[in-house]
Coordinates of C-alpha atoms in Angstrom, one line a residue:
Chain A
X179 CA 246.1 86.3 11.5
X180 CA 244.7 85.3 14.8
X181 CA 241.1 85.4 13.7
X182 CA 241.4 82.0 12.1
X183 CA 240.8 79.1 14.4
X184 CA 244.0 77.4 13.1
X185 CA 246.2 80.1 14.6
X186 CA 244.3 79.9 17.8
X187 CA 244.8 76.2 18.0
X188 CA 248.5 76.7 17.2
X189 CA 248.8 79.1 20.2
X190 CA 246.9 76.7 22.4
X191 CA 249.3 73.8 21.6
X192 CA 252.2 76.1 22.2
X193 CA 250.7 77.0 25.5
X194 CA 250.3 73.3 26.5
X195 CA 253.9 72.7 25.3
X196 CA 255.2 75.6 27.4
X197 CA 253.2 74.4 30.4
X198 CA 254.6 70.9 30.1
X199 CA 258.2 72.1 29.8
X200 CA 257.9 74.4 32.7
X201 CA 256.4 71.7 34.9
X202 CA 259.3 69.5 33.9
X203 CA 261.8 72.1 34.9
X204 CA 260.1 73.3 38.1
X205 CA 258.7 70.6 40.2
X206 CA 255.5 70.8 42.3
X207 CA 254.5 74.3 41.2
X208 CA 251.9 73.4 38.6
X209 CA 249.3 75.8 39.9
X210 CA 251.8 78.7 40.0
X211 CA 252.9 77.9 36.5
X212 CA 249.4 77.7 35.2
X213 CA 248.5 81.1 36.8
X214 CA 251.7 82.8 35.5
X215 CA 250.9 81.5 32.0
X216 CA 247.3 82.9 32.4
X217 CA 248.8 86.2 33.3
X218 CA 250.9 86.1 30.2
X219 CA 247.8 85.4 28.1
X220 CA 245.9 88.2 29.9
X221 CA 248.9 90.6 29.8
X222 CA 248.7 91.2 33.5
X223 CA 251.6 91.9 35.9
X224 CA 252.4 89.4 38.5
X225 CA 253.6 89.5 42.1
X226 CA 255.0 86.3 43.5
X227 CA 254.9 85.9 47.2
X228 CA 256.4 83.0 49.0
X229 CA 259.1 81.7 51.2
X230 CA 262.8 81.9 50.5
X231 CA 264.2 79.2 48.3
X232 CA 261.0 77.9 46.8
X233 CA 262.1 78.8 43.3
X234 CA 260.3 82.0 42.6
X235 CA 263.2 83.5 40.7
X236 CA 263.8 80.3 38.8
X237 CA 260.2 80.1 37.8
X238 CA 260.2 83.7 36.5
X239 CA 263.4 83.2 34.6
X240 CA 262.0 80.0 33.0
X241 CA 258.8 81.8 32.0
X242 CA 260.8 84.7 30.6
X243 CA 262.8 82.2 28.5
X244 CA 259.6 80.6 27.2
X245 CA 258.3 84.0 26.2
X246 CA 261.6 85.2 24.8
X247 CA 262.4 88.8 24.0
X248 CA 264.6 91.1 25.9
X249 CA 264.3 91.2 29.7
X250 CA 265.7 93.3 32.4
X251 CA 266.3 92.5 36.0
X252 CA 266.6 94.6 39.1
X253 CA 267.3 93.6 42.7
X254 CA 265.4 95.5 45.2
X255 CA 267.5 97.2 47.9
X256 CA 266.9 99.8 50.5
X257 CA 269.2 102.3 48.7
X258 CA 267.7 101.8 45.3
X259 CA 266.4 105.0 43.8
X260 CA 264.0 105.4 40.9
X261 CA 266.7 106.9 38.8
X262 CA 268.8 103.8 39.3
X263 CA 266.3 101.9 37.2
X264 CA 266.4 104.5 34.4
X265 CA 269.9 105.8 34.3
X266 CA 273.2 104.1 34.7
X267 CA 275.9 106.6 35.8
X268 CA 279.4 105.4 35.6
X269 CA 282.9 106.5 34.7
X270 CA 284.0 105.4 31.2
X271 CA 287.4 104.1 30.1
X272 CA 288.7 107.6 29.8
X273 CA 287.7 108.4 33.4
X274 CA 284.9 110.7 32.3
X275 CA 281.5 110.5 33.9
X276 CA 278.8 109.1 31.6
X277 CA 275.1 108.7 32.0
X278 CA 273.7 105.8 30.0
X279 CA 270.3 104.0 30.0
X280 CA 269.7 101.9 33.1
X281 CA 268.2 98.5 33.4
X282 CA 264.7 99.6 32.4
X283 CA 265.8 101.3 29.2
X284 CA 269.0 99.4 28.1
X285 CA 267.0 96.8 26.2
X286 CA 265.0 99.4 24.3
X287 CA 261.3 99.7 23.9
X288 CA 261.0 96.0 22.9
X289 CA 261.4 95.0 26.5
X290 CA 259.2 92.1 27.2
X291 CA 259.8 91.2 30.8
X292 CA 261.0 93.4 33.7
X293 CA 261.9 91.4 36.8
X294 CA 261.9 93.0 40.1
X295 CA 263.4 90.8 42.7
X296 CA 262.5 91.4 46.3
X297 CA 260.3 94.3 45.5
X298 CA 259.5 94.9 49.2
X299 CA 263.1 95.8 49.9
X300 CA 262.9 98.9 47.6
X301 CA 261.6 102.2 48.9
X302 CA 258.2 103.6 48.1
X303 CA 259.7 106.1 45.6
X304 CA 260.6 103.1 43.5
X305 CA 257.2 101.6 43.9
X306 CA 255.7 104.9 42.8
X307 CA 257.8 104.9 39.6
X308 CA 256.7 101.3 38.9
X309 CA 253.1 102.4 39.0
X310 CA 253.3 104.3 35.8
X311 CA 255.5 101.7 34.2
X312 CA 253.0 99.0 35.0
X313 CA 249.8 100.9 34.3
X314 CA 250.8 102.8 31.2
X315 CA 253.7 100.8 30.1
X316 CA 255.7 104.0 29.5
X317 CA 258.5 106.0 31.1
X318 CA 259.9 109.5 30.6
X319 CA 263.7 109.6 30.4
X320 CA 266.4 111.6 28.5
X321 CA 263.6 114.2 27.8
X322 CA 261.5 111.8 25.8
X323 CA 258.9 109.2 26.4
X324 CA 259.7 105.5 26.2
X325 CA 256.8 103.1 25.4
X326 CA 257.0 99.4 26.2
X327 CA 254.1 97.8 24.4
X328 CA 255.1 94.2 25.3
X329 CA 256.1 94.9 28.9
X330 CA 255.1 92.5 31.6
X331 CA 256.4 93.1 35.1
X332 CA 257.1 90.2 37.3
X333 CA 258.0 91.0 40.9
X334 CA 258.6 88.8 43.9
X335 CA 258.8 89.4 47.5
X336 CA 259.6 87.1 50.4
X337 CA 257.3 87.1 53.3
X338 CA 259.8 86.1 56.0
X339 CA 261.5 89.4 56.8
X340 CA 259.9 92.5 58.0
X341 CA 263.1 94.5 58.8
X342 CA 264.2 97.0 56.2
X343 CA 261.3 96.2 54.0
X344 CA 258.6 98.5 52.7
X345 CA 255.1 97.0 52.2
X346 CA 253.8 97.8 48.8
X347 CA 251.2 100.6 48.9
X348 CA 247.7 99.6 48.0
X349 CA 247.9 101.5 44.7
X350 CA 251.0 99.6 43.6
X351 CA 249.5 96.3 44.6
X352 CA 246.4 97.0 42.7
X353 CA 248.5 97.3 39.5
X354 CA 249.5 93.6 39.8
X355 CA 246.8 91.5 38.2
X356 CA 247.6 88.6 40.5
X357 CA 249.5 87.8 43.6
X358 CA 250.6 84.2 43.2
X359 CA 251.7 82.3 46.3
X360 CA 254.7 80.1 45.7
X361 CA 255.0 77.6 48.5
X362 CA 257.1 74.5 49.2
X363 CA 256.0 71.7 46.9
X364 CA 253.4 69.6 48.6
X365 CA 254.5 66.2 47.3
X366 CA 257.2 64.4 49.3
X367 CA 258.7 62.9 46.1
X368 CA 259.0 66.4 44.5
X369 CA 260.9 67.7 47.5
X370 CA 263.2 64.8 47.6
X371 CA 263.9 65.1 43.9
X372 CA 264.6 68.8 44.3
X373 CA 267.2 68.0 46.9
X374 CA 268.8 65.0 45.4
X375 CA 268.4 65.1 41.7
X376 CA 271.4 66.9 40.4
X377 CA 269.4 68.2 37.4
X378 CA 267.8 70.7 39.8
X379 CA 271.1 71.9 41.3
X380 CA 272.2 73.9 38.2
X381 CA 269.5 76.5 37.7
X382 CA 271.0 77.8 34.4
X383 CA 271.1 74.4 32.8
X384 CA 267.6 73.8 34.1
X385 CA 266.3 76.9 32.4
X386 CA 268.2 76.1 29.2
X387 CA 265.8 73.0 28.9
X388 CA 263.0 75.4 28.1
X389 CA 262.6 76.1 24.4
X390 CA 263.2 79.8 24.0
X391 CA 260.4 81.9 22.5
X392 CA 257.8 79.1 22.7
X393 CA 255.2 81.8 23.3
X394 CA 256.7 84.6 21.1
X395 CA 256.3 87.8 23.0
X396 CA 255.5 90.1 20.1
X397 CA 252.4 88.0 19.3
X398 CA 251.0 88.0 22.9
X399 CA 249.3 91.4 22.7
X400 CA 247.3 90.4 19.7
X401 CA 246.6 87.0 21.2
X402 CA 245.3 88.6 24.4
X403 CA 243.0 90.9 22.4
X404 CA 241.8 87.9 20.5
X405 CA 241.1 85.9 23.6
X406 CA 239.2 88.8 25.3
X407 CA 237.1 89.3 22.2
X408 CA 236.3 85.7 21.4
X409 CA 235.7 84.2 24.8
X410 CA 232.1 84.7 25.8
X411 CA 231.0 85.9 29.2
X412 CA 227.3 85.4 29.6
X413 CA 225.0 87.7 31.7
X414 CA 224.6 84.9 34.2
X415 CA 228.4 84.7 34.6
X416 CA 228.8 88.5 34.8
X417 CA 226.3 88.4 37.6
X418 CA 228.3 85.6 39.3
X419 CA 231.5 87.6 39.1
X420 CA 229.8 90.7 40.4
X421 CA 228.2 88.8 43.3
X422 CA 231.5 87.2 44.3
X423 CA 233.3 90.6 44.3
X424 CA 230.4 92.2 46.2
X425 CA 230.4 89.3 48.7
X426 CA 234.1 90.1 49.5
X427 CA 233.3 93.8 49.9
X428 CA 230.2 93.3 52.1
X429 CA 230.3 89.8 53.5
X430 CA 227.3 90.3 55.8
X431 CA 224.9 91.2 53.1
X432 CA 226.0 88.2 51.1
X433 CA 225.4 86.0 54.2
X434 CA 229.0 84.9 54.6
X435 CA 230.2 83.7 58.0
X436 CA 233.6 82.4 58.9
X437 CA 234.7 81.0 62.2
X438 CA 236.7 83.2 64.6
X439 CA 235.9 86.5 62.9
X440 CA 233.4 89.3 63.5
X441 CA 232.0 89.8 60.0
X442 CA 231.2 93.4 60.7
X443 CA 234.8 94.4 61.2
X444 CA 236.5 91.8 59.1
X445 CA 236.7 93.5 55.7
X446 CA 237.8 97.1 55.3
X447 CA 238.1 97.5 51.6
X448 CA 237.2 95.4 48.6
X449 CA 238.2 95.0 45.0
X450 CA 238.6 98.0 42.7
X451 CA 237.1 98.1 39.2
X452 CA 240.6 97.5 37.9
X453 CA 240.7 94.3 40.0
X454 CA 237.4 93.1 38.6
X455 CA 238.7 93.8 35.1
X456 CA 241.8 91.7 35.9
X457 CA 239.5 88.9 37.2
X458 CA 237.5 88.9 34.0
X459 CA 240.5 89.0 31.7
X460 CA 242.2 86.2 33.6
X461 CA 239.0 84.1 33.7
X462 CA 238.6 84.5 29.9
X463 CA 242.3 83.4 29.5
X464 CA 241.6 80.4 31.8
X465 CA 238.6 79.4 29.7
X466 CA 240.6 79.8 26.5
X467 CA 243.5 77.7 28.0
X468 CA 241.0 74.9 28.6
X469 CA 240.0 75.1 25.0
X470 CA 236.5 76.6 25.7
X471 CA 234.8 79.6 24.1
X472 CA 232.8 80.6 27.1
X473 CA 233.8 81.4 30.7
X474 CA 232.5 79.0 33.3
X475 CA 232.2 79.5 37.0
X476 CA 235.2 77.1 37.5
X477 CA 237.4 79.5 35.5
X478 CA 236.4 82.3 37.7
X479 CA 237.1 80.2 40.8
X480 CA 240.5 79.2 39.4
X481 CA 241.8 82.8 39.3
X482 CA 239.7 84.4 41.9
X483 CA 242.0 83.8 44.8
X484 CA 245.3 85.2 43.3
X485 CA 243.4 88.2 41.9
X486 CA 241.7 89.0 45.1
X487 CA 244.2 88.1 47.8
X488 CA 246.2 91.3 47.6
X489 CA 243.1 93.5 46.9
X490 CA 241.2 92.5 50.0
X491 CA 241.9 94.7 53.0
X492 CA 241.0 93.4 56.4
X493 CA 240.3 95.3 59.5
X494 CA 243.4 96.0 61.6
X495 CA 242.5 93.4 64.2
X496 CA 242.4 90.7 61.5
X497 CA 245.3 91.8 59.3
X498 CA 247.8 89.6 61.2
X499 CA 245.8 86.5 60.5
X500 CA 245.1 87.3 56.8
X501 CA 246.8 84.1 55.6
X502 CA 244.0 82.1 57.2
X503 CA 241.1 84.6 57.0
X504 CA 241.3 85.7 53.3
X505 CA 241.2 82.1 51.9
X506 CA 238.4 81.2 54.4
X507 CA 236.4 84.3 53.2
X508 CA 236.8 83.3 49.6
X509 CA 235.8 79.7 50.3
X510 CA 232.8 81.0 52.1
X511 CA 231.9 83.1 49.1
X512 CA 232.3 80.2 46.7
X513 CA 230.2 78.0 49.0
X514 CA 227.4 80.6 49.4
X515 CA 227.1 82.6 46.1
X516 CA 224.6 80.7 44.0
X517 CA 225.3 80.1 40.3
X518 CA 223.5 80.1 38.0
X519 CA 221.4 82.7 39.9
X520 CA 218.1 84.3 38.8
Chain B
X235 CA 244.0 16.3 128.3
X236 CA 240.5 16.2 129.7
X237 CA 241.2 19.1 132.0
X238 CA 242.5 21.2 129.1
X239 CA 239.3 20.6 127.1
X240 CA 237.3 21.7 130.2
X241 CA 239.5 24.8 130.5
X242 CA 238.8 25.7 126.8
X243 CA 235.0 25.5 127.3
X244 CA 233.4 28.9 127.5
X245 CA 233.1 30.0 131.1
X246 CA 229.6 30.4 132.4
X247 CA 228.8 34.0 133.2
X248 CA 230.8 34.8 136.3
X249 CA 227.8 36.7 137.8
X250 CA 224.2 36.9 136.8
X251 CA 223.4 40.4 135.6
X252 CA 221.2 42.6 137.8
X253 CA 217.7 42.9 136.4
X254 CA 215.4 45.6 137.8
X255 CA 211.8 45.8 136.6
X256 CA 209.4 48.7 136.8
X257 CA 206.1 46.9 136.5
X258 CA 202.7 48.5 135.9
X259 CA 200.6 49.0 139.0
X260 CA 198.7 45.9 140.0
X261 CA 195.1 47.2 140.1
X262 CA 192.7 49.4 138.1
X263 CA 193.0 48.1 134.6
X264 CA 190.2 47.9 132.0
X265 CA 189.7 46.2 128.7
X266 CA 192.0 47.7 126.1
X267 CA 194.4 49.4 128.4
X268 CA 198.1 49.5 127.5
X269 CA 200.5 48.3 130.2
X270 CA 204.0 49.6 130.0
X271 CA 206.7 47.5 131.7
X272 CA 210.2 49.0 132.0
X273 CA 213.1 46.6 132.6
X274 CA 216.8 47.6 133.0
X275 CA 219.5 45.0 132.8
X276 CA 223.1 45.7 133.9
X277 CA 225.5 44.4 131.3
X278 CA 229.0 43.1 132.0
X279 CA 231.7 44.9 130.0
X280 CA 231.9 43.9 126.3
X281 CA 228.6 42.1 126.4
X282 CA 225.5 43.1 124.5
X283 CA 222.1 41.6 124.0
X284 CA 221.5 39.1 121.2
X285 CA 218.8 41.0 119.3
X286 CA 217.3 37.7 118.0
X287 CA 216.4 36.7 121.5
X288 CA 214.2 39.8 122.2
X289 CA 210.5 38.9 122.6
X290 CA 208.6 39.4 119.4
X291 CA 205.5 41.6 119.4
X292 CA 202.7 39.1 119.1
X293 CA 199.5 37.8 120.6
X294 CA 200.8 36.2 123.7
X295 CA 197.5 34.8 124.8
X296 CA 193.8 35.3 123.7
X297 CA 193.5 38.1 126.1
X298 CA 197.0 39.6 125.9
X299 CA 199.1 41.2 123.1
X300 CA 202.7 42.3 123.3
X301 CA 202.4 45.4 121.1
X302 CA 206.0 46.5 120.9
X303 CA 209.4 46.1 122.4
X304 CA 212.0 48.9 122.5
X305 CA 215.5 48.2 123.4
X306 CA 218.1 50.9 124.3
X307 CA 221.6 49.9 125.0
X308 CA 224.4 51.8 126.7
X309 CA 227.8 50.5 127.7
X310 CA 226.7 49.3 131.1
X311 CA 223.0 48.8 130.8
X312 CA 220.2 47.6 128.6
X313 CA 216.8 49.3 128.9
X314 CA 213.8 47.4 127.6
X315 CA 210.3 48.9 127.3
X316 CA 207.5 46.4 126.7
X317 CA 204.1 47.6 125.7
X318 CA 201.4 45.1 126.6
X319 CA 197.7 45.4 125.9
X320 CA 195.0 43.8 127.9
X321 CA 192.0 42.4 126.1
X322 CA 190.5 40.5 129.0
X323 CA 186.8 41.2 129.2
X324 CA 186.3 40.7 132.9
X325 CA 182.9 39.9 134.3
X326 CA 184.2 40.7 137.8
X327 CA 187.5 41.9 139.0
X328 CA 190.1 39.3 138.3
X329 CA 193.9 38.9 138.4
X330 CA 195.7 38.1 135.3
X331 CA 199.3 36.9 135.2
X332 CA 201.7 38.1 132.5
X333 CA 204.3 35.3 131.9
X334 CA 208.0 35.9 132.2
X335 CA 210.1 36.2 129.0
X336 CA 213.6 34.9 128.3
X337 CA 216.4 36.7 126.5
X338 CA 220.0 36.0 125.8
X339 CA 223.2 38.0 125.9
X340 CA 226.1 37.6 123.5
X341 CA 228.1 35.7 126.2
X342 CA 225.2 33.1 126.1
X343 CA 223.9 34.1 129.5
X344 CA 220.1 33.5 129.6
X345 CA 218.1 36.1 131.5
X346 CA 214.5 35.9 132.6
X347 CA 212.5 39.0 132.2
X348 CA 210.1 39.0 135.1
X349 CA 206.4 38.6 134.6
X350 CA 203.8 40.5 136.6
X351 CA 200.2 40.3 137.6
X352 CA 197.4 42.9 137.4
X353 CA 193.7 43.0 138.3
X354 CA 191.3 44.0 135.6
X355 CA 187.7 45.0 136.1
X356 CA 184.5 45.2 134.0
X357 CA 183.8 48.6 132.4
X358 CA 180.0 48.7 133.3
X359 CA 177.7 46.7 135.5
X360 CA 177.1 43.2 134.2
X361 CA 173.4 43.5 134.6
X362 CA 172.9 46.9 132.9
X363 CA 170.6 46.6 129.9
X364 CA 172.1 46.8 126.4
X365 CA 169.9 49.0 124.2
X366 CA 170.5 51.1 121.1
X367 CA 170.3 54.3 123.1
X368 CA 173.5 53.5 124.7
X369 CA 175.3 53.9 121.4
X370 CA 177.1 57.2 121.5
X371 CA 176.6 59.4 118.5
X372 CA 179.4 59.5 115.9
X373 CA 181.7 62.5 116.4
X374 CA 181.1 65.4 114.1
X375 CA 183.2 64.7 111.0
X376 CA 185.5 67.4 109.7
X377 CA 186.1 67.4 105.9
X378 CA 189.8 67.8 105.0
X379 CA 190.2 70.7 102.5
X380 CA 191.8 69.2 99.5
X381 CA 191.9 72.4 97.4
X382 CA 195.6 73.2 98.0
X383 CA 196.6 69.6 97.3
X384 CA 194.6 69.6 94.1
X385 CA 196.1 72.9 93.0
X386 CA 199.5 71.6 93.8
X387 CA 198.8 68.4 91.8
X388 CA 197.6 70.4 88.9
X389 CA 200.6 72.7 88.9
X390 CA 203.0 69.8 89.2
X391 CA 201.3 68.0 86.3
X392 CA 201.5 71.1 84.2
X393 CA 205.2 71.6 85.1
X394 CA 205.9 68.0 84.3
X395 CA 204.1 68.2 80.9
X396 CA 206.0 71.4 80.1
X397 CA 209.3 69.8 81.1
X398 CA 208.6 66.8 79.0
X399 CA 207.7 68.9 76.1
X400 CA 210.8 71.1 76.5
X401 CA 213.0 68.0 76.7
X402 CA 211.3 66.6 73.6
X403 CA 211.9 69.9 71.8
X404 CA 215.5 70.1 72.9
X405 CA 216.2 66.5 72.0
X406 CA 214.1 66.8 68.8
X407 CA 212.0 63.8 69.8
X408 CA 208.6 62.9 68.7
X409 CA 206.6 65.7 67.1
X410 CA 209.6 68.0 67.2
X411 CA 211.8 65.7 65.1
X412 CA 212.8 67.8 62.1
X413 CA 211.5 66.3 58.9
X414 CA 214.3 65.2 56.7
X415 CA 215.3 68.1 54.4
X416 CA 214.5 66.8 51.0
X417 CA 215.7 69.4 48.6
X418 CA 215.2 67.3 45.5
X419 CA 211.7 66.3 46.4
X420 CA 210.8 70.0 47.0
X421 CA 212.5 70.9 43.7
X422 CA 210.7 68.2 41.8
X423 CA 207.4 69.4 43.2
X424 CA 208.2 73.0 42.3
X425 CA 209.4 72.1 38.9
X426 CA 206.2 70.3 38.0
X427 CA 204.7 73.8 38.0
X428 CA 207.7 75.8 36.7
X429 CA 210.3 73.7 34.9
X430 CA 213.2 76.1 35.7
X431 CA 216.5 74.2 35.8
X432 CA 217.9 76.7 38.3
X433 CA 215.6 75.2 40.9
X434 CA 217.4 71.9 40.4
X435 CA 220.7 73.8 40.8
X436 CA 219.5 75.2 44.1
X437 CA 218.5 71.7 45.2
X438 CA 221.9 70.3 44.3
X439 CA 223.5 73.2 46.3
X440 CA 221.4 72.3 49.3
X441 CA 222.2 68.6 49.0
X442 CA 225.9 69.4 48.6
X443 CA 225.9 71.8 51.5
X444 CA 227.5 74.5 49.4
X445 CA 227.3 75.8 45.8
X446 CA 227.8 73.0 43.4
X447 CA 229.4 73.7 40.0
X448 CA 230.2 71.3 37.2
X449 CA 233.8 71.0 38.3
X450 CA 232.7 69.8 41.8
X451 CA 230.4 67.1 40.5
X452 CA 232.8 64.2 41.1
X453 CA 233.2 65.5 44.7
X454 CA 229.4 65.5 45.1
X455 CA 229.0 62.0 43.8
X456 CA 231.8 60.8 46.1
X457 CA 230.1 62.3 49.1
X458 CA 226.6 61.2 48.0
X459 CA 227.2 57.8 46.4
X460 CA 223.5 57.0 46.4
X461 CA 223.2 59.3 43.3
X462 CA 225.9 57.5 41.4
X463 CA 223.4 55.7 39.1
X464 CA 222.4 59.1 37.8
X465 CA 226.0 60.2 37.3
X466 CA 225.7 60.4 33.5
X467 CA 222.5 62.3 33.6
X468 CA 223.9 64.7 36.1
X469 CA 226.9 65.3 33.9
X470 CA 224.7 65.9 31.0
X471 CA 222.6 68.3 33.1
X472 CA 225.6 70.3 34.1
X473 CA 226.9 70.4 30.5
X474 CA 223.6 71.6 29.3
X475 CA 223.4 74.2 32.0
X476 CA 226.8 75.4 31.1
X477 CA 225.9 75.9 27.5
X478 CA 222.5 77.5 28.5
X479 CA 223.7 79.9 31.1
X480 CA 227.3 80.5 30.1
X481 CA 227.6 79.6 26.5
X482 CA 225.5 80.8 23.6
X483 CA 223.3 77.7 23.5
X484 CA 219.6 77.6 23.8
X485 CA 217.9 76.0 26.8
X486 CA 217.1 72.3 25.9
X487 CA 213.8 70.6 26.4
X488 CA 212.8 70.9 30.1
X489 CA 211.2 67.5 30.2
X490 CA 214.6 65.8 30.9
X491 CA 215.4 68.2 33.8
X492 CA 212.0 67.5 35.3
X493 CA 212.4 63.8 35.0
X494 CA 215.9 64.0 36.4
X495 CA 214.6 65.9 39.4
X496 CA 212.0 63.2 39.9
X497 CA 214.6 60.5 39.7
X498 CA 216.8 62.3 42.3
X499 CA 213.8 62.8 44.5
X500 CA 213.0 59.1 44.3
X501 CA 216.5 58.2 45.4
X502 CA 216.4 60.8 48.1
X503 CA 213.2 59.3 49.5
X504 CA 214.8 55.8 49.3
X505 CA 212.3 54.6 46.8
X506 CA 214.7 53.2 44.3

């Protein structure tokens, strides 16, 4: 069905429609919206990082509504255990203990979106359980395996508090295709509107303005395959992607220099093959979303930051300043790595 | 009223200051001798000499020069040293009279510096014959060794030259001025031999200061408005590059790229 160009054009117009509606409901987050939609097209899990009250949860709920399908939601807490996601233990009306499917299972295998609010409040055991759910889209419970072919995990974490939080282990972070920063809207008008316009006060009504199922979830897997198959990535572009990733891993050999950092000790670990795969998938999605059939350097640059930011590990002396240093490092890579190279 | 005016007139010095002179001895002087006269003048409190009234070194007469006058003043006393020189070519011993001089103090007192007399005599008998033999030989001359001064001069000149060169290098003056980086000119030259469009991409990167991709072209044109007349050709160049390198298209005819590089180079050199 998707092989014909008409279906592809139909998807594209639906995508534009969804993007416009989301931008209407959530002000000043056009870049985050674009990146989340790209992650939907590339079937990648997303981690939202940002300050409190910037609309992370609203954004995720709105996107979930646009995609449609069953979704489950969990709030991260210190005492949350992995089994709490899978099983729901309670006393029934007769006062007998009962074990029933928990949030992850209650919607069945059709689950399209799994929200994890404040993921950094949950313990590492929970993160470990998520690893499998995200990487293999499956769970074992009630002595059988559950498969979630349409599952996409959205998680958010706020960056203000450090008490009673558990930083995501590198392995768990690597499973997220992107870490999208949600910041306070830059425009003054947007911030004034968010405060004064009563439309934005009722989140439920706001989300109801989104047409449900605009990007039907059961078609997204096929669409993603189609996008990855049809969007061309030339050898020159492959070389560019490789050079960029390599520059982040070994900035000295690439000739990068940023102010206020000793390049020898700056970077401790670079992107994994899974990370590069995510980069390519998202770049292809970005090219398709722009209506192109080939990936251009600008597509790579568009998604490079969110894909790499949580996969770049700095030396311990620089970790505290990563909010400044990682973007500076990426900018230096964009400014230095030639394209098209020989 | 008259008596008041008189009272306001400056008082004449209440007492004439004491002048003691130590004159040169009165006999035994020859042609060319220097005669030193020392005079000390006692000064009333608060009074100094009027320096303009000191005798000027000068030719006082055809046979007498006043060579120099030194004045040393203390609170109570003025010491003057006058150096006279005698040019009187005497045929026989004769007495010469040095005239008195007049000076003035700040309280308008005029003081006479005493004159003196001396007897000067001929150097040799008047009747002695004048022949060439009487000329004394010149003293042996001694050459001054200039080698150290020459070496010093040479070293100083060398140091000066080096300093000037170092300054010029540091300030990028004259021959050290960096030639303007002309990436497009270099690219146009290289592309005349090898029409590879990537050379033009590298030149654009160099002109932009960082890697330039199609999406940044408006930024490039905004920061380098001189290339604005070529905006459409640059757009077409990037579009063609995108299909060549990233799409499945074939490389177009290189003639346009070479001509674009030349056009960019002309603008870069300010020729159009």
